[in-house]
Short mmCIF file of C-alpha atoms in Angstrom, two decimals:
data_model
loop_
_atom_site.label_atom_id
_atom_site.label_comp_id
_atom_site.label_asym_id
_atom_site.label_seq_id
_atom_site.Cartn_x
_atom_site.Cartn_y
_atom_site.Cartn_z
CA MET B 1 -19.82 -0.78 -73.92
CA ASP B 2 -17.55 1.35 -71.78
CA SER B 3 -18.85 1.87 -68.23
CA ARG B 4 -17.74 5.49 -68.12
CA LEU B 5 -19.73 6.36 -71.24
CA ALA B 6 -22.76 4.45 -69.94
CA ALA B 7 -22.73 6.57 -66.77
CA ASP B 8 -22.00 9.87 -68.58
CA PRO B 9 -25.00 12.23 -68.04
CA VAL B 10 -24.16 14.40 -71.08
CA ALA B 11 -24.04 11.38 -73.40
CA ARG B 12 -27.40 10.17 -72.10
CA HIS B 13 -28.84 13.68 -72.51
CA ILE B 14 -27.68 13.75 -76.17
CA LEU B 15 -29.30 10.36 -76.82
CA GLU B 16 -32.58 11.55 -75.31
CA LEU B 17 -32.56 14.72 -77.45
CA LEU B 18 -31.86 12.72 -80.60
CA ALA B 19 -34.69 10.30 -79.77
CA THR B 20 -37.05 13.24 -79.27
CA LEU B 21 -36.05 14.81 -82.60
CA GLU B 22 -36.29 11.48 -84.45
CA LYS B 23 -39.82 10.89 -83.16
CA ALA B 24 -40.94 14.44 -84.03
CA ALA B 25 -39.17 15.06 -87.36
CA GLY B 26 -37.33 11.90 -88.36
CA VAL B 27 -39.39 11.35 -91.51
CA ARG B 28 -38.57 14.86 -92.75
CA ALA B 29 -34.86 14.82 -91.95
CA HIS B 30 -32.15 14.20 -94.55
CA TYR B 31 -30.20 10.97 -94.60
CA ARG B 32 -27.27 12.96 -95.94
CA ILE B 33 -24.78 15.36 -94.40
CA LEU B 34 -24.50 18.86 -95.81
CA ASP B 35 -21.04 19.88 -96.89
CA PRO B 36 -20.09 23.44 -95.89
CA PRO B 37 -21.27 25.93 -98.56
CA PRO B 38 -18.56 28.09 -100.12
CA LEU B 39 -18.63 31.26 -98.01
CA THR B 40 -15.74 33.62 -98.68
CA SER B 41 -17.13 36.86 -97.25
CA THR B 42 -18.85 37.93 -94.04
CA GLU B 43 -20.85 40.73 -95.64
CA LEU B 44 -24.60 40.82 -95.03
CA PRO B 45 -25.62 39.91 -98.62
CA ALA B 46 -23.45 36.77 -98.52
CA LEU B 47 -24.85 35.84 -95.11
CA GLN B 48 -28.41 36.35 -96.39
CA VAL B 49 -27.74 33.90 -99.22
CA VAL B 50 -26.25 31.31 -96.84
CA SER B 51 -29.27 31.63 -94.56
CA ARG B 52 -31.61 30.89 -97.47
CA VAL B 53 -29.48 27.87 -98.52
CA LEU B 54 -29.56 26.43 -95.00
CA GLY B 55 -33.30 27.07 -94.70
CA ASP B 56 -33.94 25.22 -97.96
CA TRP B 57 -31.74 22.32 -96.80
CA ILE B 58 -33.79 21.68 -93.66
CA GLY B 59 -37.14 22.16 -95.42
CA LEU B 60 -37.90 25.81 -94.51
CA ARG B 61 -38.42 26.95 -98.09
CA ASN B 62 -40.74 29.82 -97.15
CA ALA B 63 -38.57 31.16 -94.34
CA MET B 64 -37.21 34.68 -94.59
CA PHE B 65 -34.27 35.93 -92.50
CA ASP B 66 -33.42 39.58 -91.94
CA LEU B 67 -29.87 39.75 -90.58
CA THR B 68 -28.63 42.67 -88.50
CA ILE B 69 -25.12 43.19 -87.12
CA ILE B 70 -24.92 44.26 -83.46
CA ASN B 71 -22.15 44.98 -81.00
CA ASP B 72 -20.68 42.24 -78.84
CA GLY B 73 -22.02 43.69 -75.59
CA GLN B 74 -25.62 43.01 -76.59
CA PRO B 75 -27.17 39.50 -76.56
CA PRO B 76 -28.18 38.46 -80.09
CA ARG B 77 -31.88 37.91 -80.56
CA LEU B 78 -33.97 35.76 -82.88
CA VAL B 79 -37.40 37.31 -83.26
CA ARG B 80 -40.34 36.01 -85.29
CA THR B 81 -41.55 39.22 -86.88
CA ASP B 82 -44.61 37.76 -88.63
CA PRO B 83 -46.43 35.05 -86.58
CA GLY B 84 -48.46 34.02 -89.63
CA ASN B 85 -45.43 33.55 -91.85
CA GLU B 86 -41.93 32.23 -91.41
CA HIS B 87 -40.23 35.63 -91.14
CA PHE B 88 -37.45 36.07 -88.59
CA ALA B 89 -35.16 38.90 -87.56
CA MET B 90 -31.73 37.52 -86.72
CA GLU B 91 -29.08 39.56 -84.92
CA VAL B 92 -25.42 38.64 -85.52
CA PRO B 93 -22.70 39.91 -83.15
CA VAL B 94 -19.52 41.38 -84.55
CA SER B 95 -17.38 38.64 -82.93
CA ALA B 96 -19.20 35.97 -84.97
CA LEU B 97 -18.03 37.66 -88.19
CA ALA B 98 -14.32 37.14 -87.47
CA THR B 99 -14.02 34.47 -90.18
CA PRO B 100 -16.47 32.89 -92.64
CA THR B 101 -16.24 29.63 -90.61
CA THR B 102 -17.35 31.30 -87.35
CA ALA B 103 -20.13 33.19 -89.13
CA LEU B 104 -21.36 29.96 -90.70
CA ALA B 105 -21.36 28.20 -87.33
CA PHE B 106 -23.39 30.99 -85.70
CA ILE B 107 -25.96 31.15 -88.51
CA THR B 108 -26.28 27.34 -88.48
CA ARG B 109 -27.23 27.34 -84.79
CA GLN B 110 -29.75 30.14 -85.33
CA ILE B 111 -31.30 28.28 -88.28
CA ALA B 112 -31.60 25.19 -86.04
CA ARG B 113 -33.44 27.31 -83.46
CA THR B 114 -35.74 28.52 -86.23
CA TYR B 115 -36.54 24.90 -87.13
CA LEU B 116 -37.41 24.13 -83.49
CA ILE B 117 -39.72 27.13 -83.30
CA ILE B 118 -41.55 26.45 -86.59
CA SER B 119 -41.85 22.71 -85.94
CA ASN B 120 -43.13 23.43 -82.43
CA ILE B 121 -40.68 20.90 -81.02
CA ALA B 122 -39.63 23.36 -78.31
CA GLY B 123 -43.20 24.45 -77.64
CA GLY B 124 -43.07 27.29 -80.15
CA SER B 125 -40.89 29.36 -77.83
CA VAL B 126 -38.21 31.78 -78.99
CA GLU B 127 -36.64 32.07 -75.56
CA PRO B 128 -32.92 31.17 -75.69
CA ASP B 129 -33.11 28.95 -72.58
CA ARG B 130 -35.62 26.73 -74.44
CA THR B 131 -34.00 26.50 -77.88
CA ALA B 132 -30.33 27.49 -77.36
CA GLY B 133 -27.51 25.54 -75.77
CA SER B 134 -27.36 21.77 -76.23
CA MET B 135 -30.79 21.70 -77.90
CA ALA B 136 -29.64 23.94 -80.75
CA ASP B 137 -26.34 22.04 -81.16
CA VAL B 138 -27.99 18.60 -81.29
CA THR B 139 -30.71 19.88 -83.64
CA ALA B 140 -28.12 21.36 -86.03
CA VAL B 141 -26.27 18.04 -86.19
CA PHE B 142 -29.50 16.06 -86.45
CA LEU B 143 -30.59 18.15 -89.48
CA GLY B 144 -27.34 17.27 -91.29
CA MET B 145 -25.40 20.47 -90.52
CA GLY B 146 -22.90 18.92 -88.13
CA LYS B 147 -19.88 19.74 -90.32
CA LEU B 148 -20.73 23.44 -90.21
CA VAL B 149 -20.67 23.64 -86.40
CA LEU B 150 -17.72 21.24 -86.02
CA ASN B 151 -15.49 23.41 -88.21
CA SER B 152 -15.87 26.10 -85.53
CA PRO B 153 -17.11 24.22 -82.45
CA ALA B 154 -16.07 26.72 -79.77
CA THR B 155 -17.71 29.81 -81.35
CA GLY B 156 -21.12 30.79 -82.54
CA HIS B 157 -23.02 29.96 -79.35
CA VAL B 158 -26.04 31.98 -78.33
CA PRO B 159 -25.39 33.47 -74.85
CA LEU B 160 -28.08 33.09 -72.22
CA PRO B 161 -29.50 35.97 -70.15
CA THR B 162 -27.72 36.51 -66.85
CA ASN B 163 -30.84 35.65 -64.82
CA VAL B 164 -31.13 32.14 -66.32
CA PRO B 165 -29.36 29.42 -64.28
CA LEU B 166 -27.04 27.10 -66.21
CA THR B 167 -28.21 23.50 -66.59
CA ILE B 168 -27.20 20.54 -68.70
CA GLU B 169 -30.07 21.40 -71.09
CA ASN B 170 -29.27 25.05 -71.84
CA GLN B 171 -25.47 24.83 -71.84
CA PRO B 172 -23.83 24.43 -75.26
CA LEU B 173 -22.05 21.20 -76.06
CA SER B 174 -18.29 21.03 -75.81
CA PRO B 175 -16.32 20.28 -79.02
CA ASP B 176 -15.82 16.64 -77.92
CA TYR B 177 -19.53 16.06 -77.42
CA LEU B 178 -20.32 17.82 -80.70
CA ALA B 179 -18.07 15.26 -82.43
CA PHE B 180 -19.80 12.47 -80.45
CA THR B 181 -23.21 13.73 -81.61
CA HIS B 182 -22.05 13.93 -85.23
CA ARG B 183 -20.79 10.34 -85.16
CA LEU B 184 -24.04 9.19 -83.54
CA VAL B 185 -26.14 10.82 -86.28
CA CYS B 186 -23.99 9.40 -89.06
CA SER B 187 -24.09 5.92 -87.50
CA MET B 188 -27.86 5.88 -86.98
CA ARG B 189 -28.32 6.88 -90.64
CA GLY B 190 -25.86 4.28 -91.93
CA LEU B 191 -23.35 6.73 -93.45
CA ASP B 192 -19.77 5.69 -94.15
CA TRP B 193 -16.64 7.41 -92.88
CA ASN B 194 -16.08 9.47 -96.03
CA GLN B 195 -19.45 11.05 -95.57
CA HIS B 196 -18.45 11.75 -91.97
CA THR B 197 -15.39 13.79 -92.78
CA SER B 198 -15.67 15.32 -96.25
CA GLY B 199 -15.46 19.11 -96.14
CA MET B 200 -14.19 19.22 -92.51
CA ASN B 201 -11.00 20.87 -91.33
CA THR B 202 -8.17 19.09 -89.51
CA GLN B 203 -9.33 20.10 -86.03
CA ALA B 204 -12.80 18.64 -86.61
CA GLN B 205 -11.36 15.37 -87.92
CA ILE B 206 -9.15 15.04 -84.82
CA LEU B 207 -12.24 15.49 -82.65
CA LEU B 208 -14.02 12.73 -84.55
CA ARG B 209 -11.02 10.38 -84.27
CA GLY B 210 -11.12 10.83 -80.50
CA TRP B 211 -14.15 8.53 -80.40
CA ASP B 212 -12.63 5.67 -82.42
CA SER B 213 -12.43 3.43 -79.34
CA TYR B 214 -16.25 3.18 -79.38
CA ARG B 215 -16.48 2.17 -83.06
CA ASP B 216 -17.56 -1.41 -82.37
CA SER B 217 -19.73 -0.80 -79.30
CA VAL B 218 -21.47 2.54 -79.92
CA PHE B 219 -21.10 3.39 -83.61
CA SER B 220 -21.73 -0.13 -84.89
CA GLN B 221 -24.02 -0.62 -87.87
CA ALA B 222 -25.30 -3.81 -86.25
CA LEU B 223 -27.39 -1.69 -83.91
CA ARG B 224 -29.51 -0.63 -86.91
CA ASN B 225 -30.52 -4.24 -87.55
CA VAL B 226 -33.72 -5.33 -85.85
CA LEU B 227 -32.49 -8.88 -85.32
CA THR B 228 -29.10 -8.04 -83.88
CA ALA B 229 -30.32 -5.04 -81.88
CA SER B 230 -32.78 -7.19 -79.94
CA ALA B 231 -30.11 -9.68 -78.87
CA SER B 232 -29.46 -10.08 -75.17
CA HIS B 233 -26.85 -7.87 -73.60
CA ARG B 234 -24.12 -10.26 -72.52
CA PRO B 235 -22.46 -7.95 -69.90
CA LEU B 236 -25.80 -7.45 -68.14
CA MET B 237 -26.53 -11.18 -68.18
CA ASP B 238 -23.08 -11.92 -66.77
CA ALA B 239 -23.49 -9.23 -64.11
CA VAL B 240 -26.88 -10.64 -63.04
CA GLU B 241 -25.44 -14.15 -62.87
CA ASP B 242 -22.46 -12.96 -60.81
CA ASN B 243 -24.78 -11.10 -58.46
CA HIS B 244 -26.91 -14.21 -58.03
CA LEU B 245 -23.81 -16.21 -57.07
CA ALA B 246 -22.69 -13.52 -54.62
CA LEU B 247 -26.18 -13.36 -53.08
CA ALA B 248 -26.19 -17.16 -52.75
CA ARG B 249 -22.92 -16.97 -50.81
CA PHE B 250 -24.32 -14.17 -48.68
CA ASP B 251 -27.42 -16.21 -47.89
CA GLN B 252 -25.23 -19.19 -47.10
CA ILE B 253 -23.12 -17.14 -44.68
CA GLN B 254 -26.24 -15.67 -43.09
CA ARG B 255 -27.74 -19.12 -42.48
CA ALA B 256 -24.41 -20.45 -41.21
CA PHE B 257 -24.07 -17.47 -38.86
CA THR B 258 -27.57 -18.06 -37.54
CA ALA B 259 -27.03 -21.80 -37.05
CA THR B 260 -23.49 -21.71 -35.66
CA VAL B 261 -23.39 -18.40 -33.76
CA LEU B 262 -26.79 -16.89 -32.99
CA GLU B 263 -28.67 -20.05 -32.01
CA PRO B 264 -25.85 -21.44 -29.78
CA LEU B 265 -25.56 -18.01 -28.14
CA HIS B 266 -29.30 -17.97 -27.57
CA LEU B 267 -29.19 -21.41 -25.93
CA GLU B 268 -26.21 -20.33 -23.84
CA MET B 269 -28.08 -17.23 -22.67
CA GLU B 270 -31.04 -19.41 -21.73
CA ARG B 271 -28.78 -21.58 -19.56
CA TYR B 272 -27.36 -18.49 -17.91
CA HIS B 273 -30.85 -17.16 -17.18
CA LEU B 274 -31.79 -20.55 -15.78
CA THR B 275 -28.85 -20.42 -13.36
CA CYS B 276 -29.90 -16.92 -12.25
CA LYS B 277 -33.45 -18.11 -11.75
CA GLU B 278 -32.37 -21.11 -9.68
CA GLY B 279 -30.13 -18.89 -7.57
CA MET B 280 -33.01 -16.48 -6.82
CA GLU B 281 -35.27 -19.41 -5.98
CA ARG B 282 -32.70 -20.78 -3.53
CA LEU B 283 -32.27 -17.33 -2.01
CA ASN B 284 -36.03 -16.86 -1.50
CA ALA B 285 -36.65 -20.41 -0.28
CA ARG B 286 -37.52 -20.82 3.44
CA GLU B 287 -36.04 -23.50 5.64
CA GLN B 288 -38.24 -25.78 7.72
CA ASP B 289 -39.12 -24.22 11.06
CA THR B 290 -37.47 -25.92 14.02
CA TYR B 291 -36.73 -25.11 17.66
CA ASP B 292 -33.67 -27.34 17.83
CA PRO B 293 -30.65 -24.98 17.85
CA CYS B 294 -28.32 -27.68 16.55
CA LEU B 295 -30.60 -28.48 13.62
CA LEU B 296 -31.09 -24.76 13.00
CA TYR B 297 -27.31 -24.34 12.92
CA LEU B 298 -26.87 -27.20 10.45
CA ASN B 299 -29.69 -25.93 8.21
CA GLN B 300 -28.31 -22.41 8.11
CA LEU B 301 -24.79 -23.64 7.46
CA ARG B 302 -25.97 -25.90 4.65
CA ARG B 303 -28.06 -23.06 3.17
CA ARG B 304 -25.13 -20.66 3.23
CA MET B 305 -22.84 -23.15 1.58
CA ASP B 306 -25.46 -23.73 -1.11
CA LEU B 307 -25.92 -20.02 -1.69
CA GLN B 308 -22.17 -19.46 -1.78
CA ARG B 309 -21.84 -22.22 -4.38
CA TYR B 310 -24.42 -20.48 -6.58
CA ALA B 311 -22.71 -17.13 -6.04
CA ASP B 312 -19.39 -18.60 -7.21
CA MET B 313 -21.12 -20.20 -10.20
CA LEU B 314 -22.67 -16.87 -11.15
CA LEU B 315 -19.31 -15.07 -10.85
CA VAL B 316 -17.74 -17.53 -13.28
CA GLN B 317 -20.80 -17.24 -15.50
CA GLN B 318 -20.50 -13.45 -15.44
CA ASP B 319 -16.93 -13.69 -16.71
CA HIS B 320 -18.16 -15.85 -19.60
CA ILE B 321 -20.93 -13.36 -20.40
CA ILE B 322 -18.53 -10.40 -20.32
CA GLU B 323 -16.14 -12.22 -22.64
CA ARG B 324 -19.00 -12.89 -25.07
CA LEU B 325 -20.02 -9.22 -24.85
CA ARG B 326 -16.52 -8.04 -25.63
CA VAL B 327 -16.29 -10.26 -28.70
CA LEU B 328 -19.74 -9.24 -29.96
CA THR B 329 -19.23 -5.51 -29.33
CA THR B 330 -15.89 -5.64 -31.14
CA GLY B 331 -17.59 -7.26 -34.11
CA LEU B 332 -20.44 -4.74 -33.95
CA SER B 333 -17.99 -1.83 -33.88
CA ASP B 334 -16.20 -3.27 -36.91
CA LEU B 335 -19.50 -3.61 -38.75
CA ALA B 336 -20.45 -0.04 -37.82
CA ALA B 337 -17.09 1.23 -39.11
CA ARG B 338 -17.84 -0.51 -42.43
CA GLU B 339 -21.34 1.10 -42.54
CA LEU B 340 -23.13 -2.23 -42.13
CA VAL B 341 -25.10 -1.17 -39.02
CA ASN B 342 -28.31 0.65 -40.02
CA VAL B 343 -29.55 2.46 -36.93
CA GLU B 344 -32.49 3.98 -38.80
CA HIS B 345 -33.92 0.55 -39.62
CA SER B 346 -34.06 -0.60 -35.98
CA GLY B 347 -37.43 1.15 -35.45
CA HIS B 348 -39.29 -0.07 -32.37
CA ALA B 349 -37.63 -3.50 -32.42
CA MET B 350 -35.26 -2.46 -29.63
CA ASP B 351 -38.14 -1.25 -27.42
CA ASN B 352 -39.51 -4.77 -26.90
CA VAL B 353 -37.92 -7.71 -25.13
CA GLN B 354 -39.01 -11.33 -24.76
CA CYS B 355 -38.93 -13.54 -21.72
CA PRO B 356 -35.96 -15.93 -22.09
CA PHE B 357 -38.10 -18.91 -20.98
CA ASP B 358 -41.54 -18.64 -22.57
CA GLY B 359 -41.01 -15.82 -25.13
CA THR B 360 -43.66 -13.49 -23.67
CA PRO B 361 -43.17 -9.99 -25.19
CA ILE B 362 -42.49 -7.22 -22.68
CA SER B 363 -42.50 -3.51 -23.59
CA LEU B 364 -39.73 -1.17 -22.45
CA TYR B 365 -40.23 2.56 -22.04
CA ASP B 366 -37.03 4.03 -20.56
CA GLY B 367 -34.65 4.64 -23.44
CA ASN B 368 -31.09 3.36 -22.86
CA LYS B 369 -31.77 2.72 -19.18
CA ASP B 370 -31.55 -0.55 -17.31
CA SER B 371 -35.06 -1.53 -16.22
CA ARG B 372 -36.05 -4.44 -14.05
CA VAL B 373 -38.96 -6.20 -15.74
CA LYS B 374 -41.04 -9.20 -14.79
CA CYS B 375 -42.61 -11.72 -17.10
CA PRO B 376 -46.41 -11.68 -16.62
CA THR B 377 -46.62 -15.38 -17.54
CA CYS B 378 -43.90 -17.18 -15.58
CA GLY B 379 -42.99 -14.41 -13.13
CA TYR B 380 -39.26 -14.41 -13.95
CA ALA B 381 -37.69 -11.03 -13.09
CA PHE B 382 -34.65 -9.81 -15.00
CA VAL B 383 -32.96 -6.62 -16.27
CA ALA B 384 -33.52 -5.34 -19.82
CA THR B 385 -32.49 -2.20 -21.69
CA SER B 386 -34.16 -0.55 -24.68
CA GLY B 387 -32.35 1.17 -27.52
CA LEU B 388 -29.07 0.21 -29.15
CA PRO B 389 -26.49 -1.56 -26.94
CA GLN B 390 -24.15 0.65 -24.95
CA ILE B 391 -21.69 -1.46 -22.98
CA SER B 392 -20.58 0.64 -20.00
CA ALA B 393 -20.43 -0.92 -16.52
CA LEU B 394 -20.20 -4.66 -16.98
CA ARG B 395 -19.54 -5.38 -13.27
CA ARG B 396 -21.51 -4.16 -10.32
CA THR B 397 -19.73 -1.90 -7.82
CA PRO B 398 -19.10 -3.95 -4.62
CA LEU B 399 -21.21 -2.86 -1.66
CA PRO B 400 -19.43 -1.60 1.52
CA PRO B 401 -19.26 -4.14 4.37
CA ASP B 402 -22.10 -4.13 6.87
CA THR B 403 -20.75 -3.10 10.32
CA SER B 404 -23.94 -3.81 12.24
CA ALA B 405 -23.75 -5.97 15.40
CA ASP B 406 -25.76 -8.83 13.88
CA ASN B 407 -23.59 -9.00 10.81
CA VAL B 408 -20.39 -8.89 12.88
CA GLU B 409 -21.69 -11.74 15.03
CA GLU B 410 -22.68 -13.79 11.96
CA GLN B 411 -19.27 -13.28 10.37
CA SER B 412 -17.59 -14.24 13.65
CA SER B 413 -19.56 -17.49 13.89
CA GLY B 414 -18.83 -18.20 10.26
CA ALA B 415 -15.13 -17.72 10.95
CA ASP B 416 -15.28 -20.23 13.80
CA SER B 417 -16.99 -22.81 11.60
CA ASN B 418 -14.36 -22.37 8.85
CA PRO B 419 -11.15 -21.32 10.64
CA THR B 420 -8.92 -20.33 7.73
CA ALA B 421 -6.44 -17.46 7.73
CA GLN B 422 -8.39 -15.57 5.06
CA THR B 423 -11.71 -15.82 6.90
CA ALA B 424 -10.18 -14.77 10.23
CA ALA B 425 -8.46 -11.77 8.68
CA SER B 426 -11.64 -10.60 6.92
CA SER B 427 -13.72 -11.12 10.12
CA SER B 428 -11.24 -9.10 12.19
CA ALA B 429 -11.25 -6.34 9.58
CA VAL B 430 -15.02 -6.17 9.63
CA LYS B 431 -15.14 -6.04 13.45
CA ASN B 432 -12.61 -3.22 13.78
CA ASP B 433 -13.88 -1.22 10.78
CA GLY B 434 -15.94 1.27 12.82
CA ILE B 435 -13.37 1.50 15.62
CA THR B 436 -10.57 2.24 13.17
CA ALA B 437 -12.57 5.05 11.60
CA ILE B 438 -13.20 6.63 15.06
CA LYS B 439 -9.54 6.32 15.99
CA SER B 440 -8.49 7.89 12.75
CA LYS B 441 -10.75 10.88 13.41
CA LYS B 442 -9.39 11.28 16.96
CA SER B 443 -5.80 11.04 15.73
CA ASN B 444 -6.42 13.73 13.14
CA SER B 445 -8.02 16.04 15.78
CA SER B 446 -5.10 15.66 18.22
CA ALA B 447 -2.52 16.39 15.57
CA THR B 448 -4.49 19.44 14.40
CA LEU B 449 -4.65 20.87 17.96
CA LEU B 450 -0.92 20.32 18.46
CA ILE B 451 0.02 22.07 15.23
CA MET B 452 -2.30 25.03 15.96
CA GLY B 453 -0.80 25.46 19.45
CA ILE B 454 2.76 25.44 18.14
CA ILE B 455 1.88 28.11 15.56
CA ILE B 456 -0.15 30.40 17.87
CA MET B 457 2.24 30.34 20.87
CA PRO B 458 5.19 32.12 19.12
CA LEU B 459 2.83 34.53 17.42
CA SER B 460 1.37 35.57 20.81
CA TRP B 461 4.68 37.11 21.85
CA LEU B 462 4.63 39.59 18.98
CA PRO B 463 2.18 42.04 20.70
CA MET B 464 4.26 41.99 23.92
CA LEU B 465 7.46 42.58 21.96
CA GLY B 466 5.85 45.50 20.15
CA TYR B 467 4.63 46.95 23.44
CA THR B 468 8.15 46.70 24.96
CA ILE B 469 9.81 48.44 22.01
CA TYR B 470 7.16 51.12 22.02
CA MET B 471 7.65 51.85 25.73
CA ILE B 472 11.44 51.99 25.37
CA LEU B 473 11.36 54.44 22.50
CA GLN B 474 8.52 56.62 23.65
CA GLY B 475 8.69 56.44 27.42
CA LEU B 476 5.13 57.55 27.63
CA ASP B 477 2.05 56.00 29.08
CA THR B 478 -0.57 55.26 26.46
CA PRO B 479 -3.91 53.29 26.36
CA LEU B 480 -2.38 50.98 23.74
CA ALA B 481 0.07 49.48 26.24
CA PRO B 482 -2.47 47.56 28.37
CA LEU B 483 -4.17 46.18 25.24
CA LEU B 484 -0.90 44.87 23.80
CA GLY B 485 0.04 43.33 27.10
CA LYS B 486 -3.28 41.56 27.52
CA ALA B 487 -3.21 40.29 23.89
CA GLY B 488 0.20 38.78 24.43
CA ILE B 489 -0.82 37.10 27.72
CA TRP B 490 -4.03 35.60 26.30
CA GLY B 491 -2.31 34.48 23.10
CA SER B 492 0.37 32.67 25.08
CA PHE B 493 -2.28 31.02 27.22
CA LEU B 494 -4.25 29.88 24.16
CA GLY B 495 -1.15 28.46 22.47
CA LEU B 496 -0.07 26.57 25.57
CA SER B 497 -3.58 25.15 25.97
CA LEU B 498 -3.70 23.86 22.40
CA VAL B 499 -0.24 22.30 22.70
CA ALA B 500 -1.25 20.56 25.94
CA MET B 501 -4.49 19.22 24.44
CA GLY B 502 -2.66 17.91 21.38
CA LEU B 503 -0.04 16.12 23.46
CA ILE B 504 -2.69 14.58 25.71
CA GLY B 505 -4.61 13.31 22.68
CA LEU B 506 -1.52 11.73 21.14
CA VAL B 507 -0.65 9.98 24.39
CA ILE B 508 -4.18 8.61 24.75
CA ARG B 509 -4.08 7.38 21.13
CA TRP B 510 -0.77 5.59 21.76
CA PHE B 511 -2.05 3.76 24.88
CA SER B 512 -5.40 2.82 23.31
CA GLY B 513 -3.64 1.47 20.24
CA ARG B 514 -1.51 -0.86 22.29
CA SER B 515 -4.44 -2.15 24.33
CA ASN B 516 -6.77 -2.72 21.31
CA ARG B 517 -4.24 -4.21 18.89
CA PRO B 518 -6.01 -6.98 16.82
CA ALA B 519 -5.01 -10.54 17.52
CA THR B 520 -3.10 -12.54 14.95
CA ALA B 521 -5.25 -14.89 12.87
CA PRO B 522 -4.88 -18.56 13.80
CA PRO B 523 -2.92 -20.70 11.36
CA ALA B 524 -4.82 -22.63 8.72
CA ARG B 525 -5.50 -26.28 9.43
#
C-alpha cells in the first residue's frame, strides 16, 4: 500500500461513500457495468428515452422524467413534482447538449441524484449540496454507470448555489478520482479488465491506466476473499516492531542519562550545598570568651584563616558550578531549538523546591525571582528561583571596600601579620581611598576656578572698550558711560579673583601631594 494514497483524504472519502452505498443498496445494485447506450442526437425525445433506459437500469422502473432545456446562466434544478410517485422535472442547460457524450454524462448524474432521493440515502433531500458533487459521482459509478461519466468526466456537473461553501463532500470528483472510483467498484465486484474498459473512449482508458501501479495493493481480487482479507498487515506489524525497538533504545538512553548524568550531578550539588552550609556555620560560630589579648589575637587570626580557606574553596566551587551551568544551558538551548522542551507541561513543578539535605518541599511564590528560603526541618537557608531557568548574573557584583576606621585598622593589623607586597599595597589603597577622593574633588574645583577666571578677565574689558569708542565718536556725556565703566572694573576684579583662587588651590594641592605621598610597600619575605 502506497503511503501517499493511504493519507489521501479524497480517496478515504470515496471509500466511505462506497461503504455507505453498499450497506444501504448493495443487494439491489448490479454486478455488471452498463455500456454507454447509443445516443446520436441531443434532442429532447432522444434524451427522454435515455432517461427511461437509465432509470430501468438502476431499478427505477416507475420513474418519470420531464426534461426541460434552460439557458446556461440559470442553475439546473431537479424537482420532485409528485411526492407520492416517482415523477421528476429535470432541467438541462444548453452547454450540456454540446455533444451526445456530455448530455449523457449530465443525465447520468441527475439520474444518480434521483436514486439517492427515492432510496432516502441522502435523507430524501433534493438540495444540490446534499446529493450533488462527489456523492452524485460516486453513486453513478456505484450503480454501474461509471463508463457514462468517464467518457465526459469534466462536464455534466451540477453547479452549487453561490451561498453554499465548497467542501470535500459537495465538490465534484476530478477525472483521476472518477477513474479511481470506477476501478474500485469493478474490483469489489470481481469484474475483469475487459468489463472495465469496453465502450470507453481513449481518454477514459488513459485515466484508468493511471492507477495501474496500485493493481496488486488496492485493486487486488484477494481482498474479496474472507481468509486472505483477514490476514495481518505486514507493514503495520513491521512498523510496530520498529517503534518498539526505537522506544527500547529511548528508554535505555533515558535510564543511562539518569544514572550517569542526573544522579551524579545531584550528588555533586549536595556536596556543594554541604560546603556552603559548613562555611555559614563557621561564620556564625563564636569563639571562646577570653581576656588574654594574646590568646584573643591567636583565636581571631586562626578564625580568619579558616574563613578565608572556606572562601577560597567556595570560589573554586563557584567556578565548577558555573561551568556545569554553561554546559547544561547549552544542552537545554539545543533541546529547545529542536522542540524537545515543553514549557506547557511544566505546570506547578517549577514552583516547588526541595531541601537539598532532607528533601522537605518548600513553596515558591515570586515568579522568576531569586528568593532566600529556609528549610523548616533542618533550618538550612539557601536561594531558590521559581519558573523556568534564566541564567543571567552568575557572579555576584563585588562590594565596595569599607573605609571605616575599624576596618582600616583591621586591614592594617592583618597586613603586619602577613607582610607581603600584595597585602601592603591593598592596605595602603584602602587607607587612602577617602583622602584620594577628597583631593580629587579639590583639584577639580581649583582647575575650574582658574579656567573661569581666565575666561572672564578678557571679557571684562569689552564694556570699557565699548565705552571708550563711544566717547571718542560721540564726544557727549551720557548715562551709559558710567555703567560701562563700572561693568568693566567689576568684571576685571572678578576675573582676577578667580585666577588667584585657582592658582592658590593648585599650589596647595601640589604641596599636600608631596607631603602625603604613600610609602612604598616593603619587599616580600
